[in-house]
Amino acid sequence: MTSPIFADPRAAYLHVPFCVHRCGYCDFTLLAGRDDLAGDYLRALEVELRRLERPREVDTLFFGGGTPTHLAPDELARLLELAREWFRLAPGYEFSVEANPAGLTDEKLRLLAEAGVNRISLGVQSFDEGLLKLLERDHREAEILDAVSRLQERFENVSLDLIFALPTQTLAHWRETLRRAIELRPTHLSTYGLTFEKGTTFWSRREKGAIQQLPNELERDMYAAAIDDLAAAGFEQYEISNFARPGFRCRHNQTYWRALPYFGFGPGAARYINGRRESNHRSTTTWIKRVLAGQSGTAMSEELTPEHRAREAIVLGLRQLDGIRRDEFQTLTGFDLDSLAGETIRREVAAGRIEDFGNGIRITDEGRFFADPVVIAFL
């Protein structure tokens, strides 16, 4: 039987790089204040999509950014038109779009709904005015509440993103943030500890002592609070950073964590097709220039060895709390899990970070707090 790795992708990601402003903690591929490039971006995206040669059926479609909803209505309409031209949505599909509360007009919501979008991921991050200013977000609490209310009128599936371990944030304040989020009755919540990425202004400010990173112990307590408070509110944690009401797990992201193939288009976008991992140029202007000149927008391409693919599948799979089933792993990679990683499994089980449940392995409650070193041990 052919491995699912070599099947046609059933998921597609389109990267939209435009934003009003680059927030201090952000190192994503984006352009701030260059809305004049939107037309060239859409033309380049169309050229790149044409390389598919024919429309493809997908189960999940995802617009990420940047801020896809920052596009002007006519540009957003064109983006949606291109996506629907090249991707046929299978029955029971999931079509996600990332959005920010600011600038989310009723006209844009109508365009999204009419194009078949059925899941919105809203970048809330915090409800606190001071912390929103610290994060350099362009929205305030009132805009969050208004956006969520209008989204829920049109879309059944609304997810909220939150950031914890922010400078000056207390545990009590974070729990209040969680309470406020739960009160809005989203179907899904993503919670991320603040990271200081080299090259961002937050990194520079921390190096100069202008802002202080919270102690690891407090960050761990905040993560534990999210696990406890969201479970008590009826959310199931299904991945290290993600919580969902039953039936509302993000199926697109599960494609990544299951090491299955996916398409990727736009600047900085990654794809995984036939065991080859590729990513496009992170510079939007470079990507546009190359693609419109008839060249490839790809910056990196790597053919993974069978063992590399298998080890990567372990690393990704252990992010999911359901873990990795031995039979599914064998079918996916062609490797016996214990022959490949038995010694590491035994060591991590002895340390209490991995649980062997017979049919497979999964990260333990304790292991969730050390997820990065646990998964790295399998590489």
Short mmCIF file of N, CA and C in Angstrom, two decimals, residues 182-349:
data_model
loop_
_atom_site.label_atom_id
_atom_site.label_comp_id
_atom_site.label_asym_id
_atom_site.label_seq_id
_atom_site.Cartn_x
_atom_site.Cartn_y
_atom_site.Cartn_z
N ILE A 182 -13.53 32.62 27.52
CA ILE A 182 -14.53 31.56 27.66
C ILE A 182 -15.94 32.15 27.62
N GLU A 183 -16.09 33.33 28.22
CA GLU A 183 -17.38 34.02 28.29
C GLU A 183 -17.93 34.33 26.89
N LEU A 184 -17.03 34.49 25.93
CA LEU A 184 -17.44 34.81 24.55
C LEU A 184 -17.90 33.57 23.78
N ARG A 185 -17.76 32.40 24.37
CA ARG A 185 -18.25 31.14 23.81
C ARG A 185 -17.67 30.82 22.42
N PRO A 186 -16.33 30.89 22.29
CA PRO A 186 -15.73 30.45 21.03
C PRO A 186 -15.79 28.93 20.94
N THR A 187 -15.57 28.40 19.75
CA THR A 187 -15.53 26.95 19.57
C THR A 187 -14.13 26.40 19.75
N HIS A 188 -13.13 27.29 19.73
CA HIS A 188 -11.73 26.87 19.73
C HIS A 188 -10.89 27.99 20.34
N LEU A 189 -9.84 27.62 21.07
CA LEU A 189 -8.91 28.60 21.63
C LEU A 189 -7.49 28.11 21.41
N SER A 190 -6.62 29.02 20.97
CA SER A 190 -5.19 28.74 20.89
C SER A 190 -4.48 29.64 21.88
N THR A 191 -3.60 29.07 22.71
CA THR A 191 -2.88 29.85 23.72
C THR A 191 -1.38 29.65 23.50
N TYR A 192 -0.66 30.75 23.34
CA TYR A 192 0.76 30.70 23.05
C TYR A 192 1.56 31.50 24.06
N GLY A 193 2.61 30.91 24.59
CA GLY A 193 3.52 31.66 25.43
C GLY A 193 4.32 32.62 24.58
N LEU A 194 4.51 33.84 25.05
CA LEU A 194 5.26 34.84 24.28
C LEU A 194 6.69 34.36 24.04
N THR A 195 7.12 34.43 22.79
CA THR A 195 8.51 34.11 22.45
C THR A 195 9.20 35.37 21.95
N PHE A 196 10.48 35.47 22.27
CA PHE A 196 11.29 36.60 21.83
C PHE A 196 12.15 36.12 20.67
N GLU A 197 11.74 36.47 19.46
CA GLU A 197 12.43 36.01 18.26
C GLU A 197 13.49 37.03 17.84
N LYS A 198 14.67 36.50 17.53
CA LYS A 198 15.76 37.38 17.10
C LYS A 198 15.35 38.16 15.86
N GLY A 199 15.63 39.44 15.84
CA GLY A 199 15.25 40.28 14.72
C GLY A 199 14.00 41.10 14.97
N THR A 200 13.23 40.74 16.01
CA THR A 200 12.03 41.51 16.34
C THR A 200 12.40 42.65 17.30
N THR A 201 11.51 43.64 17.38
CA THR A 201 11.79 44.75 18.31
C THR A 201 11.70 44.27 19.76
N PHE A 202 10.87 43.27 20.04
CA PHE A 202 10.80 42.74 21.41
C PHE A 202 12.15 42.15 21.82
N TRP A 203 12.80 41.46 20.90
CA TRP A 203 14.12 40.90 21.19
C TRP A 203 15.09 42.03 21.57
N SER A 204 15.10 43.09 20.75
CA SER A 204 16.01 44.22 21.00
C SER A 204 15.68 44.90 22.32
N ARG A 205 14.40 45.08 22.59
CA ARG A 205 14.00 45.75 23.83
C ARG A 205 14.37 44.92 25.05
N ARG A 206 14.25 43.60 24.95
CA ARG A 206 14.65 42.75 26.07
C ARG A 206 16.16 42.83 26.29
N GLU A 207 16.92 42.81 25.18
CA GLU A 207 18.38 42.88 25.30
C GLU A 207 18.82 44.19 25.95
N LYS A 208 18.09 45.26 25.71
CA LYS A 208 18.43 46.57 26.29
C LYS A 208 17.85 46.77 27.68
N GLY A 209 17.05 45.77 28.15
CA GLY A 209 16.45 45.88 29.47
C GLY A 209 15.19 46.72 29.51
N ALA A 210 14.65 47.06 28.34
CA ALA A 210 13.45 47.90 28.30
C ALA A 210 12.20 47.12 28.66
N ILE A 211 12.19 45.81 28.39
CA ILE A 211 11.10 44.94 28.85
C ILE A 211 11.72 43.68 29.45
N GLN A 212 11.00 43.08 30.37
CA GLN A 212 11.50 41.91 31.09
C GLN A 212 10.70 40.67 30.70
N GLN A 213 11.42 39.59 30.43
CA GLN A 213 10.77 38.31 30.18
C GLN A 213 10.36 37.70 31.51
N LEU A 214 9.16 37.11 31.56
CA LEU A 214 8.69 36.52 32.81
C LEU A 214 9.50 35.26 33.16
N PRO A 215 9.62 34.93 34.45
CA PRO A 215 10.33 33.71 34.85
C PRO A 215 9.66 32.47 34.27
N ASN A 216 10.47 31.44 33.99
CA ASN A 216 9.94 30.18 33.44
C ASN A 216 8.87 29.57 34.33
N GLU A 217 9.06 29.70 35.65
CA GLU A 217 8.10 29.09 36.59
C GLU A 217 6.73 29.73 36.46
N LEU A 218 6.70 31.05 36.28
CA LEU A 218 5.42 31.74 36.14
C LEU A 218 4.77 31.39 34.80
N GLU A 219 5.58 31.30 33.75
CA GLU A 219 5.04 30.91 32.44
C GLU A 219 4.44 29.51 32.52
N ARG A 220 5.11 28.61 33.24
CA ARG A 220 4.59 27.25 33.40
C ARG A 220 3.27 27.28 34.16
N ASP A 221 3.18 28.10 35.20
CA ASP A 221 1.94 28.20 35.98
C ASP A 221 0.79 28.73 35.11
N MET A 222 1.10 29.65 34.20
CA MET A 222 0.07 30.19 33.31
C MET A 222 -0.41 29.13 32.34
N TYR A 223 0.51 28.33 31.83
CA TYR A 223 0.12 27.24 30.93
C TYR A 223 -0.76 26.23 31.66
N ALA A 224 -0.38 25.91 32.88
CA ALA A 224 -1.17 24.97 33.68
C ALA A 224 -2.57 25.53 33.94
N ALA A 225 -2.66 26.83 34.17
CA ALA A 225 -3.96 27.47 34.40
C ALA A 225 -4.83 27.35 33.15
N ALA A 226 -4.23 27.53 31.97
CA ALA A 226 -5.00 27.38 30.73
C ALA A 226 -5.54 25.97 30.60
N ILE A 227 -4.70 24.98 30.88
CA ILE A 227 -5.13 23.58 30.80
C ILE A 227 -6.30 23.32 31.74
N ASP A 228 -6.17 23.77 32.98
CA ASP A 228 -7.20 23.51 33.99
C ASP A 228 -8.49 24.29 33.72
N ASP A 229 -8.36 25.59 33.45
CA ASP A 229 -9.55 26.44 33.31
C ASP A 229 -10.33 26.11 32.04
N LEU A 230 -9.61 25.80 30.96
CA LEU A 230 -10.31 25.48 29.72
C LEU A 230 -10.96 24.10 29.79
N ALA A 231 -10.32 23.17 30.47
CA ALA A 231 -10.95 21.85 30.66
C ALA A 231 -12.23 21.98 31.46
N ALA A 232 -12.18 22.81 32.50
CA ALA A 232 -13.37 23.01 33.33
C ALA A 232 -14.50 23.66 32.55
N ALA A 233 -14.16 24.39 31.49
CA ALA A 233 -15.17 25.08 30.67
C ALA A 233 -15.64 24.22 29.50
N GLY A 234 -15.16 22.98 29.41
CA GLY A 234 -15.65 22.07 28.37
C GLY A 234 -14.79 21.99 27.13
N PHE A 235 -13.58 22.58 27.18
CA PHE A 235 -12.66 22.48 26.04
C PHE A 235 -11.75 21.28 26.22
N GLU A 236 -11.48 20.57 25.14
CA GLU A 236 -10.53 19.47 25.17
C GLU A 236 -9.21 19.95 24.59
N GLN A 237 -8.13 19.71 25.30
CA GLN A 237 -6.82 20.03 24.75
C GLN A 237 -6.43 18.88 23.82
N TYR A 238 -6.22 19.21 22.55
CA TYR A 238 -5.89 18.16 21.60
C TYR A 238 -4.48 18.31 21.03
N GLU A 239 -3.84 19.45 21.33
CA GLU A 239 -2.47 19.72 20.89
C GLU A 239 -1.84 20.62 21.93
N ILE A 240 -0.53 20.71 21.94
CA ILE A 240 0.18 21.43 22.99
C ILE A 240 -0.41 22.82 23.26
N SER A 241 -0.77 23.55 22.20
CA SER A 241 -1.24 24.93 22.36
C SER A 241 -2.70 25.12 22.01
N ASN A 242 -3.42 24.04 21.71
CA ASN A 242 -4.76 24.19 21.13
C ASN A 242 -5.84 23.43 21.89
N PHE A 243 -6.97 24.10 22.05
CA PHE A 243 -8.10 23.59 22.82
C PHE A 243 -9.38 23.78 21.99
N ALA A 244 -10.24 22.79 22.00
CA ALA A 244 -11.46 22.89 21.17
C ALA A 244 -12.65 22.30 21.89
N ARG A 245 -13.82 22.84 21.59
CA ARG A 245 -15.04 22.16 22.01
C ARG A 245 -15.18 20.91 21.15
N PRO A 246 -15.85 19.88 21.64
CA PRO A 246 -15.97 18.63 20.87
C PRO A 246 -16.46 18.88 19.45
N GLY A 247 -15.74 18.32 18.47
CA GLY A 247 -16.11 18.47 17.07
C GLY A 247 -15.52 19.68 16.38
N PHE A 248 -14.71 20.48 17.09
CA PHE A 248 -14.20 21.72 16.50
C PHE A 248 -12.67 21.81 16.49
N ARG A 249 -11.99 20.68 16.50
CA ARG A 249 -10.54 20.71 16.33
C ARG A 249 -10.20 21.29 14.95
N CYS A 250 -9.06 21.98 14.87
CA CYS A 250 -8.66 22.54 13.56
C CYS A 250 -8.11 21.42 12.70
N ARG A 251 -8.90 21.01 11.73
CA ARG A 251 -8.51 19.88 10.88
C ARG A 251 -7.34 20.22 9.97
N HIS A 252 -7.24 21.49 9.56
CA HIS A 252 -6.11 21.87 8.72
C HIS A 252 -4.80 21.68 9.46
N ASN A 253 -4.71 22.19 10.67
CA ASN A 253 -3.47 22.05 11.44
C ASN A 253 -3.18 20.59 11.78
N GLN A 254 -4.22 19.79 11.92
CA GLN A 254 -4.00 18.37 12.18
C GLN A 254 -3.29 17.70 11.00
N THR A 255 -3.48 18.23 9.79
CA THR A 255 -2.74 17.72 8.63
C THR A 255 -1.24 17.83 8.87
N TYR A 256 -0.81 19.00 9.39
CA TYR A 256 0.61 19.20 9.67
C TYR A 256 1.10 18.22 10.74
N TRP A 257 0.34 18.13 11.84
CA TRP A 257 0.79 17.32 12.98
C TRP A 257 0.77 15.82 12.67
N ARG A 258 -0.01 15.44 11.68
CA ARG A 258 -0.04 14.03 11.26
C ARG A 258 0.96 13.72 10.17
N ALA A 259 1.77 14.73 9.82
CA ALA A 259 2.83 14.57 8.81
C ALA A 259 2.28 14.18 7.45
N LEU A 260 1.08 14.70 7.14
CA LEU A 260 0.45 14.42 5.85
C LEU A 260 0.80 15.53 4.86
N PRO A 261 0.68 15.28 3.56
CA PRO A 261 1.06 16.28 2.55
C PRO A 261 0.09 17.46 2.50
N TYR A 262 0.61 18.62 2.05
CA TYR A 262 -0.23 19.81 1.90
C TYR A 262 0.39 20.75 0.87
N PHE A 263 -0.47 21.53 0.22
CA PHE A 263 -0.04 22.56 -0.71
C PHE A 263 0.24 23.85 0.07
N GLY A 264 1.13 24.69 -0.49
CA GLY A 264 1.39 25.99 0.10
C GLY A 264 1.72 27.00 -0.97
N PHE A 265 1.06 28.16 -0.95
CA PHE A 265 1.25 29.19 -1.97
C PHE A 265 1.38 30.56 -1.30
N GLY A 266 2.14 31.44 -1.96
CA GLY A 266 2.34 32.78 -1.44
C GLY A 266 3.71 32.92 -0.79
N PRO A 267 4.12 34.17 -0.50
CA PRO A 267 5.44 34.41 0.08
C PRO A 267 5.59 33.73 1.44
N GLY A 268 6.71 33.03 1.63
CA GLY A 268 6.98 32.37 2.90
C GLY A 268 6.22 31.09 3.13
N ALA A 269 5.32 30.73 2.22
CA ALA A 269 4.48 29.54 2.43
C ALA A 269 5.33 28.27 2.29
N ALA A 270 5.00 27.27 3.13
CA ALA A 270 5.66 25.97 3.06
C ALA A 270 4.70 24.95 2.45
N ARG A 271 5.26 23.90 1.86
CA ARG A 271 4.46 22.80 1.33
C ARG A 271 5.22 21.49 1.55
N TYR A 272 4.47 20.40 1.53
CA TYR A 272 5.04 19.07 1.75
C TYR A 272 4.33 18.14 0.77
N ILE A 273 5.04 17.79 -0.31
CA ILE A 273 4.43 17.01 -1.39
C ILE A 273 5.40 15.91 -1.81
N ASN A 274 4.92 14.67 -1.85
CA ASN A 274 5.74 13.52 -2.26
C ASN A 274 7.04 13.41 -1.47
N GLY A 275 6.95 13.68 -0.17
CA GLY A 275 8.12 13.54 0.69
C GLY A 275 9.13 14.66 0.57
N ARG A 276 8.81 15.68 -0.21
CA ARG A 276 9.71 16.83 -0.37
C ARG A 276 9.13 18.04 0.36
N ARG A 277 9.98 18.67 1.16
CA ARG A 277 9.56 19.85 1.90
C ARG A 277 10.14 21.08 1.19
N GLU A 278 9.27 22.06 0.91
CA GLU A 278 9.71 23.28 0.24
C GLU A 278 9.12 24.50 0.94
N SER A 279 9.79 25.64 0.78
CA SER A 279 9.21 26.90 1.26
C SER A 279 9.58 28.01 0.30
N ASN A 280 8.69 28.97 0.18
CA ASN A 280 8.88 30.10 -0.72
C ASN A 280 9.72 31.19 -0.05
N HIS A 281 10.21 32.12 -0.87
CA HIS A 281 10.96 33.26 -0.36
C HIS A 281 10.14 34.00 0.69
N ARG A 282 10.80 34.35 1.78
CA ARG A 282 10.11 35.10 2.84
C ARG A 282 9.93 36.56 2.45
N SER A 283 10.78 37.08 1.60
CA SER A 283 10.61 38.46 1.13
C SER A 283 9.46 38.49 0.12
N THR A 284 8.41 39.23 0.47
CA THR A 284 7.26 39.31 -0.44
C THR A 284 7.66 39.93 -1.77
N THR A 285 8.49 40.96 -1.74
CA THR A 285 8.88 41.63 -2.98
C THR A 285 9.73 40.69 -3.85
N THR A 286 10.62 39.92 -3.23
CA THR A 286 11.43 38.96 -3.99
C THR A 286 10.54 37.89 -4.61
N TRP A 287 9.61 37.38 -3.81
CA TRP A 287 8.69 36.35 -4.31
C TRP A 287 7.87 36.88 -5.49
N ILE A 288 7.30 38.08 -5.35
CA ILE A 288 6.52 38.67 -6.44
C ILE A 288 7.38 38.82 -7.70
N LYS A 289 8.56 39.39 -7.53
CA LYS A 289 9.44 39.65 -8.68
C LYS A 289 9.79 38.36 -9.41
N ARG A 290 10.14 37.32 -8.65
CA ARG A 290 10.54 36.06 -9.28
C ARG A 290 9.36 35.40 -9.99
N VAL A 291 8.22 35.33 -9.31
CA VAL A 291 7.07 34.62 -9.88
C VAL A 291 6.56 35.34 -11.13
N LEU A 292 6.47 36.67 -11.08
CA LEU A 292 5.98 37.41 -12.25
C LEU A 292 6.97 37.38 -13.41
N ALA A 293 8.23 37.07 -13.11
CA ALA A 293 9.24 36.93 -14.17
C ALA A 293 9.28 35.51 -14.74
N GLY A 294 8.36 34.67 -14.27
CA GLY A 294 8.30 33.30 -14.77
C GLY A 294 9.24 32.35 -14.08
N GLN A 295 9.85 32.80 -12.98
CA GLN A 295 10.77 31.96 -12.22
C GLN A 295 10.04 31.33 -11.04
N SER A 296 10.73 30.44 -10.36
CA SER A 296 10.14 29.80 -9.20
C SER A 296 10.25 30.71 -7.98
N GLY A 297 9.19 30.74 -7.16
CA GLY A 297 9.23 31.50 -5.93
C GLY A 297 9.82 30.71 -4.77
N THR A 298 10.29 29.49 -5.06
CA THR A 298 10.80 28.61 -4.00
C THR A 298 12.18 29.06 -3.56
N ALA A 299 12.40 29.12 -2.24
CA ALA A 299 13.70 29.47 -1.68
C ALA A 299 14.43 28.25 -1.14
N MET A 300 13.68 27.26 -0.67
CA MET A 300 14.28 26.08 -0.07
C MET A 300 13.53 24.84 -0.53
N SER A 301 14.27 23.80 -0.89
CA SER A 301 13.66 22.54 -1.29
C SER A 301 14.53 21.41 -0.77
N GLU A 302 13.90 20.46 -0.07
CA GLU A 302 14.66 19.37 0.54
C GLU A 302 13.91 18.06 0.39
N GLU A 303 14.56 17.10 -0.21
CA GLU A 303 14.01 15.75 -0.32
C GLU A 303 14.38 15.01 0.97
N LEU A 304 13.40 14.69 1.78
CA LEU A 304 13.67 14.04 3.06
C LEU A 304 13.96 12.55 2.85
N THR A 305 14.92 12.04 3.59
CA THR A 305 15.16 10.60 3.56
C THR A 305 14.01 9.90 4.27
N PRO A 306 13.78 8.62 3.99
CA PRO A 306 12.70 7.90 4.69
C PRO A 306 12.81 7.99 6.21
N GLU A 307 14.03 7.87 6.75
CA GLU A 307 14.18 7.94 8.20
C GLU A 307 13.89 9.34 8.72
N HIS A 308 14.34 10.37 7.98
CA HIS A 308 14.06 11.75 8.38
C HIS A 308 12.55 11.99 8.41
N ARG A 309 11.84 11.51 7.39
CA ARG A 309 10.38 11.66 7.36
C ARG A 309 9.75 10.98 8.57
N ALA A 310 10.25 9.80 8.90
CA ALA A 310 9.68 9.04 10.02
C ALA A 310 9.93 9.75 11.35
N ARG A 311 11.14 10.24 11.54
CA ARG A 311 11.45 10.93 12.80
C ARG A 311 10.68 12.24 12.92
N GLU A 312 10.52 12.90 11.79
CA GLU A 312 9.72 14.13 11.80
C GLU A 312 8.27 13.82 12.16
N ALA A 313 7.76 12.69 11.69
CA ALA A 313 6.38 12.29 12.01
C ALA A 313 6.22 12.06 13.51
N ILE A 314 7.27 11.55 14.17
CA ILE A 314 7.21 11.39 15.63
C ILE A 314 7.15 12.75 16.31
N VAL A 315 8.05 13.64 15.89
CA VAL A 315 8.13 14.98 16.48
C VAL A 315 6.80 15.71 16.35
N LEU A 316 6.20 15.66 15.16
CA LEU A 316 4.92 16.34 14.94
C LEU A 316 3.79 15.64 15.68
N GLY A 317 3.79 14.30 15.62
CA GLY A 317 2.70 13.54 16.22
C GLY A 317 2.61 13.68 17.73
N LEU A 318 3.76 13.84 18.37
CA LEU A 318 3.75 13.96 19.83
C LEU A 318 3.21 15.31 20.30
N ARG A 319 3.05 16.26 19.39
CA ARG A 319 2.38 17.51 19.77
C ARG A 319 0.90 17.28 20.03
N GLN A 320 0.34 16.23 19.45
CA GLN A 320 -1.07 15.92 19.65
C GLN A 320 -1.24 15.06 20.89
N LEU A 321 -2.21 15.40 21.71
CA LEU A 321 -2.38 14.65 22.95
C LEU A 321 -2.87 13.23 22.72
N ASP A 322 -3.48 12.96 21.55
CA ASP A 322 -3.85 11.58 21.22
C ASP A 322 -2.62 10.73 20.93
N GLY A 323 -1.52 11.38 20.60
CA GLY A 323 -0.26 10.68 20.38
C GLY A 323 -0.16 9.99 19.03
N ILE A 324 0.66 8.94 18.98
CA ILE A 324 0.99 8.24 17.75
C ILE A 324 0.65 6.76 17.92
N ARG A 325 -0.17 6.23 17.03
CA ARG A 325 -0.50 4.81 17.04
C ARG A 325 0.56 4.05 16.24
N ARG A 326 0.98 2.91 16.78
CA ARG A 326 2.04 2.14 16.12
C ARG A 326 1.64 1.68 14.72
N ASP A 327 0.40 1.21 14.55
CA ASP A 327 0.00 0.71 13.24
C ASP A 327 -0.08 1.84 12.22
N GLU A 328 -0.61 2.99 12.62
CA GLU A 328 -0.71 4.13 11.71
C GLU A 328 0.67 4.66 11.35
N PHE A 329 1.59 4.64 12.30
CA PHE A 329 2.95 5.09 12.04
C PHE A 329 3.63 4.19 11.01
N GLN A 330 3.42 2.87 11.15
CA GLN A 330 4.00 1.91 10.20
C GLN A 330 3.46 2.16 8.79
N THR A 331 2.14 2.38 8.70
CA THR A 331 1.53 2.63 7.39
C THR A 331 2.03 3.94 6.78
N LEU A 332 2.17 4.95 7.61
CA LEU A 332 2.58 6.27 7.13
C LEU A 332 4.03 6.28 6.67
N THR A 333 4.92 5.69 7.48
CA THR A 333 6.36 5.86 7.25
C THR A 333 7.07 4.62 6.73
N GLY A 334 6.46 3.44 6.93
CA GLY A 334 7.14 2.20 6.57
C GLY A 334 8.09 1.71 7.65
N PHE A 335 8.18 2.43 8.77
CA PHE A 335 9.08 2.06 9.86
C PHE A 335 8.30 1.51 11.05
N ASP A 336 8.90 0.55 11.73
CA ASP A 336 8.39 0.10 13.02
C ASP A 336 8.82 1.11 14.07
N LEU A 337 7.87 1.64 14.82
CA LEU A 337 8.15 2.72 15.77
C LEU A 337 9.22 2.32 16.78
N ASP A 338 9.14 1.09 17.30
CA ASP A 338 10.07 0.66 18.34
C ASP A 338 11.46 0.37 17.79
N SER A 339 11.52 -0.15 16.57
CA SER A 339 12.84 -0.38 15.96
C SER A 339 13.55 0.94 15.71
N LEU A 340 12.78 1.96 15.36
CA LEU A 340 13.36 3.26 15.04
C LEU A 340 13.73 4.05 16.29
N ALA A 341 12.86 4.03 17.29
CA ALA A 341 13.02 4.95 18.42
C ALA A 341 12.78 4.29 19.77
N GLY A 342 12.92 2.97 19.86
CA GLY A 342 12.61 2.26 21.09
C GLY A 342 13.40 2.74 22.29
N GLU A 343 14.69 2.98 22.11
CA GLU A 343 15.53 3.41 23.24
C GLU A 343 15.08 4.77 23.77
N THR A 344 14.78 5.70 22.85
CA THR A 344 14.31 7.03 23.27
C THR A 344 12.95 6.93 23.95
N ILE A 345 12.08 6.08 23.42
CA ILE A 345 10.77 5.90 24.04
C ILE A 345 10.93 5.40 25.47
N ARG A 346 11.78 4.38 25.67
CA ARG A 346 11.97 3.83 27.02
C ARG A 346 12.53 4.88 27.97
N ARG A 347 13.46 5.68 27.49
CA ARG A 347 14.06 6.71 28.33
C ARG A 347 13.04 7.77 28.72
N GLU A 348 12.22 8.21 27.76
CA GLU A 348 11.22 9.24 28.04
C GLU A 348 10.08 8.70 28.90
N VAL A 349 9.74 7.42 28.73
CA VAL A 349 8.72 6.80 29.59
C VAL A 349 9.24 6.76 31.03
#
